[in-house]
Structure formats: structure tokens, C-alpha cells
Tab-separated table of C-alpha atoms in Angstrom:
chain	number	residue	atom	x	y	z
A	8	MET	CA	0.000	0.000	0.000
A	9	SER	CA	1.196	3.501	-0.760
A	10	ARG	CA	3.154	4.754	2.255
A	11	SER	CA	2.529	8.360	1.215
A	12	ILE	CA	-1.017	8.164	2.564
A	13	VAL	CA	-0.888	5.464	5.217
A	14	ASN	CA	0.502	5.640	8.761
A	15	THR	CA	3.143	8.316	8.328
A	16	VAL	CA	2.422	9.597	11.866
A	17	SER	CA	3.367	7.412	14.833
A	18	TYR	CA	0.897	6.863	17.655
A	19	PRO	CA	2.261	9.183	20.377
A	20	PHE	CA	1.694	7.093	23.525
A	21	LYS	CA	3.549	3.839	24.262
A	22	PHE	CA	2.395	1.126	26.668
A	23	ASP	CA	4.445	-1.519	28.452
A	24	GLN	CA	1.589	-4.000	28.659
A	25	GLN	CA	1.269	-6.254	25.632
A	26	GLY	CA	-1.256	-8.915	24.765
A	27	VAL	CA	-0.392	-12.592	24.504
A	28	VAL	CA	0.203	-13.449	20.839
A	29	LYS	CA	2.091	-16.562	19.741
A	30	ASP	CA	2.688	-18.621	16.637
A	31	GLY	CA	1.134	-22.074	16.811
A	32	GLN	CA	3.020	-25.160	15.656
A	33	ALA	CA	1.106	-27.245	13.173
A	34	GLY	CA	-0.033	-30.556	14.605
A	35	LYS	CA	1.587	-30.024	17.995
A	36	THR	CA	0.389	-29.170	21.465
A	37	GLU	CA	2.488	-27.406	24.046
A	38	ASP	CA	2.323	-26.223	27.624
A	39	LEU	CA	2.180	-22.463	27.990
A	40	SER	CA	2.599	-20.563	31.223
A	41	ILE	CA	0.943	-17.163	31.073
A	42	LYS	CA	0.798	-14.538	33.774
A	43	LEU	CA	-2.309	-12.392	33.345
A	44	PRO	CA	-2.139	-9.137	35.322
A	45	ASN	CA	-5.166	-7.254	36.631
A	46	VAL	CA	-7.690	-10.064	36.177
A	47	ARG	CA	-11.257	-9.880	37.471
A	48	GLY	CA	-14.142	-12.283	37.079
A	49	ARG	CA	-14.496	-16.030	37.490
A	50	ILE	CA	-13.254	-16.802	33.959
A	51	PRO	CA	-10.067	-14.898	32.970
A	52	SER	CA	-9.894	-13.113	29.621
A	53	LEU	CA	-6.646	-12.371	27.812
A	54	GLN	CA	-8.133	-9.325	26.111
A	55	ALA	CA	-9.799	-7.908	29.219
A	56	SER	CA	-6.532	-8.304	31.128
A	57	TRP	CA	-4.663	-6.501	28.348
A	58	LEU	CA	-7.174	-3.646	28.162
A	59	ARG	CA	-7.392	-3.183	31.931
A	60	SER	CA	-3.606	-3.247	32.300
A	61	MET	CA	-3.144	-0.511	29.689
A	62	MET	CA	-5.883	1.578	31.333
A	63	LEU	CA	-4.235	1.262	34.741
A	64	GLU	CA	-0.846	2.040	33.241
A	65	ALA	CA	-2.256	5.247	31.756
A	66	HIS	CA	-4.022	6.071	35.032
A	67	GLN	CA	-0.726	5.815	36.923
A	68	ASP	CA	1.397	7.681	34.355
A	69	LYS	CA	0.366	11.183	33.284
A	70	THR	CA	2.508	10.964	30.152
A	71	LYS	CA	0.216	8.233	28.767
A	72	ILE	CA	-3.425	8.024	27.731
A	73	MET	CA	-5.489	5.495	25.791
A	74	ALA	CA	-6.536	7.872	23.029
A	75	HIS	CA	-8.730	6.071	20.500
A	76	ALA	CA	-10.789	6.871	17.420
A	77	CYS	CA	-14.157	5.111	17.680
A	78	SER	CA	-14.876	2.781	14.757
A	79	TYR	CA	-18.022	1.165	13.397
A	80	ASP	CA	-17.262	-2.088	11.547
A	81	GLY	CA	-14.575	-4.635	10.698
A	82	LEU	CA	-12.788	-2.555	8.064
A	83	SER	CA	-12.735	0.727	9.982
A	84	SER	CA	-11.541	-1.136	13.088
A	85	ARG	CA	-8.742	-2.841	11.181
A	86	LEU	CA	-7.637	0.540	9.809
A	87	VAL	CA	-7.619	1.950	13.350
A	88	GLU	CA	-5.392	-0.928	14.472
A	89	GLU	CA	-3.117	-0.538	11.448
A	90	ALA	CA	-2.725	3.141	12.360
A	91	GLY	CA	-1.208	2.074	15.678
A	92	PHE	CA	-4.075	2.667	18.090
A	93	PRO	CA	-3.872	0.289	21.095
A	94	MET	CA	-7.609	-0.467	21.335
A	95	ILE	CA	-10.864	-0.430	19.412
A	96	PHE	CA	-14.072	1.194	20.665
A	97	LEU	CA	-17.318	0.385	18.871
A	98	ALA	CA	-19.271	3.423	20.053
A	99	GLY	CA	-23.034	3.664	19.759
A	100	TYR	CA	-22.743	6.840	17.698
A	101	THR	CA	-20.408	5.328	15.133
A	102	VAL	CA	-22.177	1.969	14.869
A	103	SER	CA	-25.560	3.674	14.510
A	104	SER	CA	-24.137	5.718	11.646
A	105	SER	CA	-23.139	2.515	9.844
A	106	PHE	CA	-26.846	1.642	9.734
A	107	GLY	CA	-27.664	5.132	8.456
A	108	LEU	CA	-29.231	6.006	11.810
A	109	PRO	CA	-28.631	8.586	14.563
A	110	ASP	CA	-27.503	7.538	18.029
A	111	THR	CA	-31.001	7.543	19.528
A	112	GLY	CA	-31.549	4.001	20.727
A	113	TYR	CA	-32.216	2.315	17.379
A	114	ILE	CA	-29.478	-0.303	17.712
A	115	ALA	CA	-30.268	-3.527	19.590
A	116	MET	CA	-28.007	-5.815	21.590
A	117	GLN	CA	-27.734	-8.531	18.937
A	118	GLU	CA	-26.746	-5.990	16.282
A	119	MET	CA	-23.948	-4.784	18.542
A	120	CYS	CA	-22.850	-8.369	19.241
A	121	ASP	CA	-22.702	-8.967	15.495
A	122	LYS	CA	-20.450	-5.911	15.141
A	123	ILE	CA	-18.228	-7.130	17.974
A	124	GLN	CA	-17.793	-10.523	16.336
A	125	GLU	CA	-17.172	-8.882	12.955
A	126	THR	CA	-14.485	-6.716	14.536
A	127	VAL	CA	-12.647	-9.253	16.703
A	128	ARG	CA	-12.124	-11.364	13.580
A	129	GLN	CA	-10.228	-8.444	12.041
A	130	VAL	CA	-8.045	-7.118	14.872
A	131	LYS	CA	-5.726	-8.346	17.599
A	132	VAL	CA	-5.975	-5.380	19.984
A	133	PRO	CA	-8.713	-5.331	22.653
A	134	VAL	CA	-12.204	-4.344	21.529
A	135	MET	CA	-14.498	-2.288	23.736
A	136	ALA	CA	-18.159	-1.805	22.839
A	137	ASP	CA	-20.956	0.546	23.837
A	138	GLY	CA	-23.720	-1.205	25.801
A	139	ASP	CA	-25.903	1.919	26.014
A	140	THR	CA	-28.395	1.444	28.898
A	141	GLY	CA	-28.186	-2.349	28.750
A	142	TYR	CA	-31.345	-2.640	26.594
A	143	GLY	CA	-33.919	-3.072	29.350
A	144	SER	CA	-34.045	-3.908	33.048
A	145	SER	CA	-31.075	-4.685	35.262
A	146	MET	CA	-31.480	-8.317	34.259
A	147	ASN	CA	-31.116	-7.223	30.628
A	148	VAL	CA	-27.966	-5.326	31.609
A	149	LYS	CA	-26.526	-8.486	33.094
A	150	ARG	CA	-27.329	-10.495	29.974
A	151	THR	CA	-25.902	-7.759	27.749
A	152	VAL	CA	-22.579	-7.819	29.596
A	153	GLN	CA	-22.461	-11.617	29.368
A	154	CYS	CA	-23.281	-11.584	25.642
A	155	TYR	CA	-20.696	-8.897	24.861
A	156	ALA	CA	-18.014	-10.900	26.681
A	157	ASP	CA	-19.018	-14.082	24.853
A	158	ALA	CA	-18.920	-12.199	21.532
A	159	GLY	CA	-15.291	-11.275	22.228
A	160	ALA	CA	-15.489	-7.792	23.738
A	161	ALA	CA	-12.770	-6.919	26.229
A	162	GLY	CA	-14.804	-4.023	27.617
A	163	ILE	CA	-18.306	-2.581	27.767
A	164	MET	CA	-19.794	0.813	28.650
A	165	ILE	CA	-23.124	1.024	30.515
A	166	GLU	CA	-24.853	4.364	31.122
A	167	ASP	CA	-27.631	5.869	33.265
A	168	GLN	CA	-29.764	7.532	30.603
A	169	THR	CA	-33.441	6.780	30.090
A	170	TRP	CA	-34.454	4.806	27.010
A	171	PRO	CA	-34.323	5.654	24.186
A	172	LYS	CA	-30.883	7.058	24.963
A	173	ARG	CA	-29.331	10.048	23.182
A	174	CYS	CA	-25.842	11.017	22.140
A	175	GLY	CA	-24.528	12.851	25.187
A	176	HIS	CA	-23.861	16.063	23.257
A	177	THR	CA	-27.279	16.319	21.598
A	178	LYS	CA	-30.606	17.560	22.930
A	179	GLY	CA	-33.372	15.588	24.591
A	180	LYS	CA	-31.460	13.350	26.994
A	181	SER	CA	-32.533	12.454	30.522
A	182	VAL	CA	-31.316	10.061	33.226
A	183	VAL	CA	-32.990	7.409	35.349
A	184	GLY	CA	-33.184	7.718	39.130
A	185	ARG	CA	-30.215	6.834	41.327
A	186	GLY	CA	-31.661	3.488	42.383
A	187	GLU	CA	-32.089	2.247	38.828
A	188	ALA	CA	-28.684	3.617	37.802
A	189	PHE	CA	-26.960	1.820	40.676
A	190	ALA	CA	-28.859	-1.411	39.981
A	191	ARG	CA	-27.695	-1.370	36.360
A	192	ILE	CA	-24.058	-1.011	37.344
A	193	GLN	CA	-24.351	-3.633	40.084
A	194	ALA	CA	-25.789	-6.059	37.513
A	195	ALA	CA	-22.967	-5.280	35.095
A	196	CYS	CA	-20.270	-5.870	37.718
A	197	ASP	CA	-21.993	-9.075	38.891
A	198	ALA	CA	-22.000	-10.367	35.318
A	199	ARG	CA	-18.249	-9.765	35.166
A	200	ASP	CA	-17.502	-11.193	38.605
A	201	GLU	CA	-19.653	-14.304	38.176
A	202	GLY	CA	-18.631	-15.063	34.603
A	203	LYS	CA	-16.123	-14.076	31.942
A	204	ASP	CA	-13.914	-11.108	32.756
A	205	ILE	CA	-14.717	-7.873	30.942
A	206	PHE	CA	-13.680	-4.252	31.604
A	207	ILE	CA	-16.671	-2.282	32.968
A	208	LEU	CA	-16.906	1.432	32.155
A	209	ALA	CA	-19.795	3.194	33.915
A	210	ARG	CA	-21.063	6.354	32.269
A	211	THR	CA	-23.224	9.024	33.851
A	212	ASP	CA	-25.016	11.847	32.060
A	213	ALA	CA	-26.229	13.294	35.367
A	214	LEU	CA	-24.422	16.609	34.903
A	215	ILE	CA	-27.763	17.751	33.492
A	216	LEU	CA	-28.959	17.559	37.144
A	217	GLY	CA	-25.898	19.292	38.570
A	218	TRP	CA	-22.340	18.567	39.655
A	219	GLU	CA	-23.190	16.947	42.990
A	220	GLU	CA	-25.577	14.484	41.386
A	221	ALA	CA	-23.024	13.444	38.786
A	222	MET	CA	-20.286	12.979	41.394
A	223	THR	CA	-22.600	11.090	43.775
A	224	ARG	CA	-23.416	8.617	41.017
A	225	ALA	CA	-19.817	8.260	39.887
A	226	GLN	CA	-18.617	7.661	43.448
A	227	GLU	CA	-21.238	4.950	43.929
A	228	PHE	CA	-20.238	3.326	40.651
A	229	LYS	CA	-16.688	3.265	42.003
A	230	ARG	CA	-17.850	1.668	45.270
A	231	ILE	CA	-19.819	-1.002	43.386
A	232	GLY	CA	-16.633	-2.007	41.602
A	233	VAL	CA	-16.438	-0.659	38.057
A	234	ASP	CA	-13.088	-0.460	36.298
A	235	ALA	CA	-13.495	3.142	35.157
A	236	VAL	CA	-15.992	6.006	35.128
A	237	PHE	CA	-17.007	8.400	32.367
A	238	VAL	CA	-18.790	11.646	33.263
A	239	GLU	CA	-20.315	12.831	29.997
A	240	ALA	CA	-20.158	16.424	28.731
A	241	LEU	CA	-17.698	17.949	31.204
A	242	PRO	CA	-17.629	21.531	29.923
A	243	ASP	CA	-14.057	22.730	30.405
A	244	LYS	CA	-10.571	22.061	31.711
A	245	GLU	CA	-11.432	23.158	35.244
A	246	ALA	CA	-14.374	20.746	35.471
A	247	MET	CA	-12.283	17.930	34.016
A	248	GLN	CA	-9.498	18.479	36.540
A	249	LYS	CA	-11.968	18.643	39.423
A	250	CYS	CA	-13.697	15.437	38.263
A	251	VAL	CA	-10.488	13.419	38.065
A	252	LYS	CA	-9.332	14.655	41.472
A	253	GLU	CA	-12.633	13.904	43.223
A	254	LEU	CA	-13.035	10.413	41.783
A	255	ASP	CA	-9.404	9.272	42.180
A	256	MET	CA	-9.777	6.288	39.824
A	257	PRO	CA	-9.448	5.623	36.079
A	258	VAL	CA	-11.607	8.232	34.310
A	259	PHE	CA	-12.506	8.449	30.629
A	260	ALA	CA	-12.816	11.619	28.562
A	261	ASN	CA	-14.834	12.134	25.406
A	262	ILE	CA	-13.926	14.716	22.767
A	263	ILE	CA	-16.469	15.655	20.118
A	264	GLU	CA	-15.300	18.235	17.631
A	265	GLY	CA	-17.412	21.318	18.335
A	266	GLY	CA	-19.322	19.555	21.135
A	267	LYS	CA	-20.067	20.587	24.716
A	268	THR	CA	-16.663	19.593	26.094
A	269	GLU	CA	-13.637	21.833	25.620
A	270	ASN	CA	-11.516	20.287	22.856
A	271	LEU	CA	-8.236	19.692	24.666
A	272	SER	CA	-5.425	17.590	23.206
A	273	ALA	CA	-4.930	14.008	24.337
A	274	LYS	CA	-1.619	15.061	25.893
A	275	ASP	CA	-3.370	17.754	27.939
A	276	LEU	CA	-6.018	15.248	29.066
A	277	ALA	CA	-3.304	12.805	30.135
A	278	GLU	CA	-1.661	15.516	32.219
A	279	LEU	CA	-5.019	16.177	33.879
A	280	GLY	CA	-5.107	12.518	34.902
A	281	PHE	CA	-7.504	10.906	32.415
A	282	CYS	CA	-6.690	7.301	31.519
A	283	ALA	CA	-8.446	7.362	28.147
A	284	VAL	CA	-10.083	9.649	25.614
A	285	ALA	CA	-12.528	8.628	22.894
A	286	TYR	CA	-13.143	10.423	19.602
A	287	PRO	CA	-16.610	9.162	18.579
A	288	TRP	CA	-17.416	11.694	15.830
A	289	THR	CA	-14.111	11.790	13.954
A	290	LEU	CA	-14.469	8.800	11.642
A	291	VAL	CA	-18.180	9.464	11.085
A	292	ALA	CA	-17.396	13.035	10.026
A	293	ALA	CA	-14.592	11.792	7.768
A	294	LYS	CA	-16.913	9.232	6.196
A	295	LEU	CA	-19.646	11.794	5.515
A	296	LYS	CA	-17.228	14.370	4.114
A	297	SER	CA	-15.193	12.014	1.937
A	298	ILE	CA	-18.184	10.189	0.445
A	299	ARG	CA	-20.056	13.421	-0.325
A	300	GLU	CA	-16.983	15.020	-1.914
A	301	THR	CA	-16.264	11.885	-3.924
A	302	LEU	CA	-19.840	11.689	-5.220
A	303	GLU	CA	-19.624	15.326	-6.346
A	304	ALA	CA	-16.345	14.655	-8.135
A	305	LEU	CA	-17.794	11.526	-9.730
A	306	LYS	CA	-20.789	13.461	-11.066
A	307	GLU	CA	-18.513	16.151	-12.495
A	308	SER	CA	-16.381	13.528	-14.227
A	309	MET	CA	-19.350	11.958	-15.998
A	310	THR	CA	-19.266	14.525	-18.774
A	311	LYS	CA	-15.517	15.160	-18.764
A	312	GLY	CA	-13.767	11.812	-18.875
A	313	SER	CA	-12.616	9.113	-16.517
A	314	PRO	CA	-13.729	8.974	-12.868
A	315	PRO	CA	-11.397	10.449	-10.234
A	316	MET	CA	-8.570	8.181	-9.099
A	317	ILE	CA	-8.916	8.255	-5.307
A	318	LEU	CA	-6.605	5.318	-4.654
A	319	SER	CA	-4.807	3.012	-7.043
A	320	TYR	CA	-6.345	-0.351	-7.879
A	321	SER	CA	-3.606	-2.102	-5.897
A	322	ASP	CA	-4.118	0.150	-2.856
A	323	VAL	CA	-7.837	-0.651	-2.752
A	324	CYS	CA	-7.225	-4.382	-3.117
A	325	GLU	CA	-4.676	-4.263	-0.319
A	326	GLY	CA	-6.870	-2.110	1.904
A	327	VAL	CA	-9.948	-4.349	1.806
A	328	GLY	CA	-7.933	-7.533	2.229
A	329	PHE	CA	-7.740	-9.092	-1.254
A	330	ASN	CA	-3.977	-9.649	-1.107
A	331	LYS	CA	-4.215	-11.502	2.191
A	332	TYR	CA	-7.068	-13.594	0.833
A	333	TRP	CA	-5.180	-14.435	-2.368
A	334	ASP	CA	-2.138	-15.538	-0.348
A	335	GLN	CA	-4.276	-17.844	1.757
A	336	GLU	CA	-6.149	-19.102	-1.298
A	337	GLU	CA	-2.864	-20.270	-2.790
A	338	LYS	CA	-2.077	-22.197	0.373
A	339	TYR	CA	-5.256	-24.244	0.130
A	340	LYS	CA	-5.234	-24.983	-3.596
A	341	PHE	CA	-5.254	-28.672	-4.486
A	342	THR	CA	-4.748	-30.617	-7.671
């Protein structure tokens, strides 16, 4: 693939923790001793251990942060990994956009599980996925966490909005009462502790009710036993710094270009103490812009000559995986 357009910028944050990847020996078994750090749950998970370890590493080191562009399918996730990002996040906003829908509660659990499975087949890095409100009662939350883990997710986010939920930076959102919010998170943590390990991120949108309400909920999520907390739509640097200090645990940030939160750099967020920052609008905006511009150029070319050459034939074949497929196809040819 042309190196002039692909991965010329290095990912700026380096992590000591690495996943367990090995080459198998055909027809042979072997004993393998693996030490998995930071494990929770009854059934250990390599990917959850990897994700949690990187999050804790970033939490403890203000020069590091798990900055990640949220993706929406197998191809976009593979491109994120190829660009050097250490994790994948299938956010509700991005996945909804892949269906041609806004992030307003249209996507169901099974559709998200399908996207998780589609993605984990394409990447080696840990995959986190948006669980929205858990798709029903606290029992549904528990089942959602179990199903995401079984589908291959290393992490899940559960929030305290009412259903149908809304993107946290758009109008019309509301939150459930404290009791229901706490029950959801307790169910999520129980699903992790009783079954397969998975990183639990608890999100609250309760800033719409005031600072004290948001912090009360986040502190209770911490007591219940989540791995990290995300307070949605923190307005500025001062609020972000105050949030991280009060919670004293791994805290996520969320940067939406032009949204309600001050658009600080990932480096600045790391120095404030955030362990991770998600960019859920970036790839959706790029997709909308590039497709619209390409369609305009294609229409213009229809009366002037050949269509615009966006990428070479070989670059497209490489990018969507033809070359890898052809290599494997040769391996399995028979006469």
C-alpha cells in the first residue's frame, strides 16, 4: 500500500503492557505458562486483562493516555489498528451511523454483538463496545454484559440515561433515578464477577442535574466495583481536573469536535489525569465528508472523462484484504 497516505504519523503514547500473541506449531500441542495481570471475574480473559492493564498504566502515568478513534465495523476497526491505536471502541454513535441512523436508541443488543464478532475477527488489539443502557431492566444489563463478553469484547460501557438514549452532546437526553442507575451497574459488575472477565466502564449523564448528582453517582459506581468512570459532557478544563481529582480512579474523557466539552489535546487530558479519551465523531465526520466530496467529483467527471482516481487499484485491493485472501487461497489450492 502507498506509504505516502498510510501511517506516516506514529501513535504518540507507548504502553508496556502487551497482549499474549504466539505462533502455533502445526499438529503439535504445548504447555504455555501465562501470567495475566489485573484479572477480574471467574473466567479470565486475555483481552480484558490486556485492556485493563493498559488503562491502569495510563491512570498511573500522566505521560500516557489510551486515546482512540471510535470505529463502526470490521474494516474501519482494522484501519484503526493498522494506524497504531492500542484499542478499538465500537461506540453507539459510530455503529448507529453505519446503519444510516442517529444515536437515539435504534441499535439492539444482537446488532452490537454482530459488530463485535465482525471486529474481533479483524483485529488483535482489545475491543471495547458501547452497551448503552443495557437494553432493558437490570437483568437485561446483566445479559448484555455476558453476551458482549461471549462475543469477544474486552470491555463494555453502561450508562444511566433513560431509554431511548441520546448522544450525550445532543438535545433531549434524561437520566434514570439513582436506584435504577446503581442497579444497572451492580448487575454489570456481577455479570463480570460471576462469569467471563470484561472491563466495565460506567457512564453518567447526570451533569444535566448538577455537579453533585453526577459525582454522587460516579462515586457509587466506584464503590460497586467498576473499572473506570465516564462523566459525559464535562464543559471545560477546570471541570475535568476537578472530576479526576474527586473520583481518584481511572476516568474516561470524550472529545467531540465542536461539542459541549472543551476540545483539549490528548496530551493535555493525560496531564489532567484521564486514563483514556474517545473520539466518537471523527471517523463518522470523515466518512460523511469524503463520500459526499467523492460523489460530487464523480458526477462532475461523468461529462468530462474518466472517474477520479482516489486510490490506485492495488491500494484498494490491499486495503480491503484481497492480497491476504489471495495468499491464503494459494495455500489451500489442491490438484
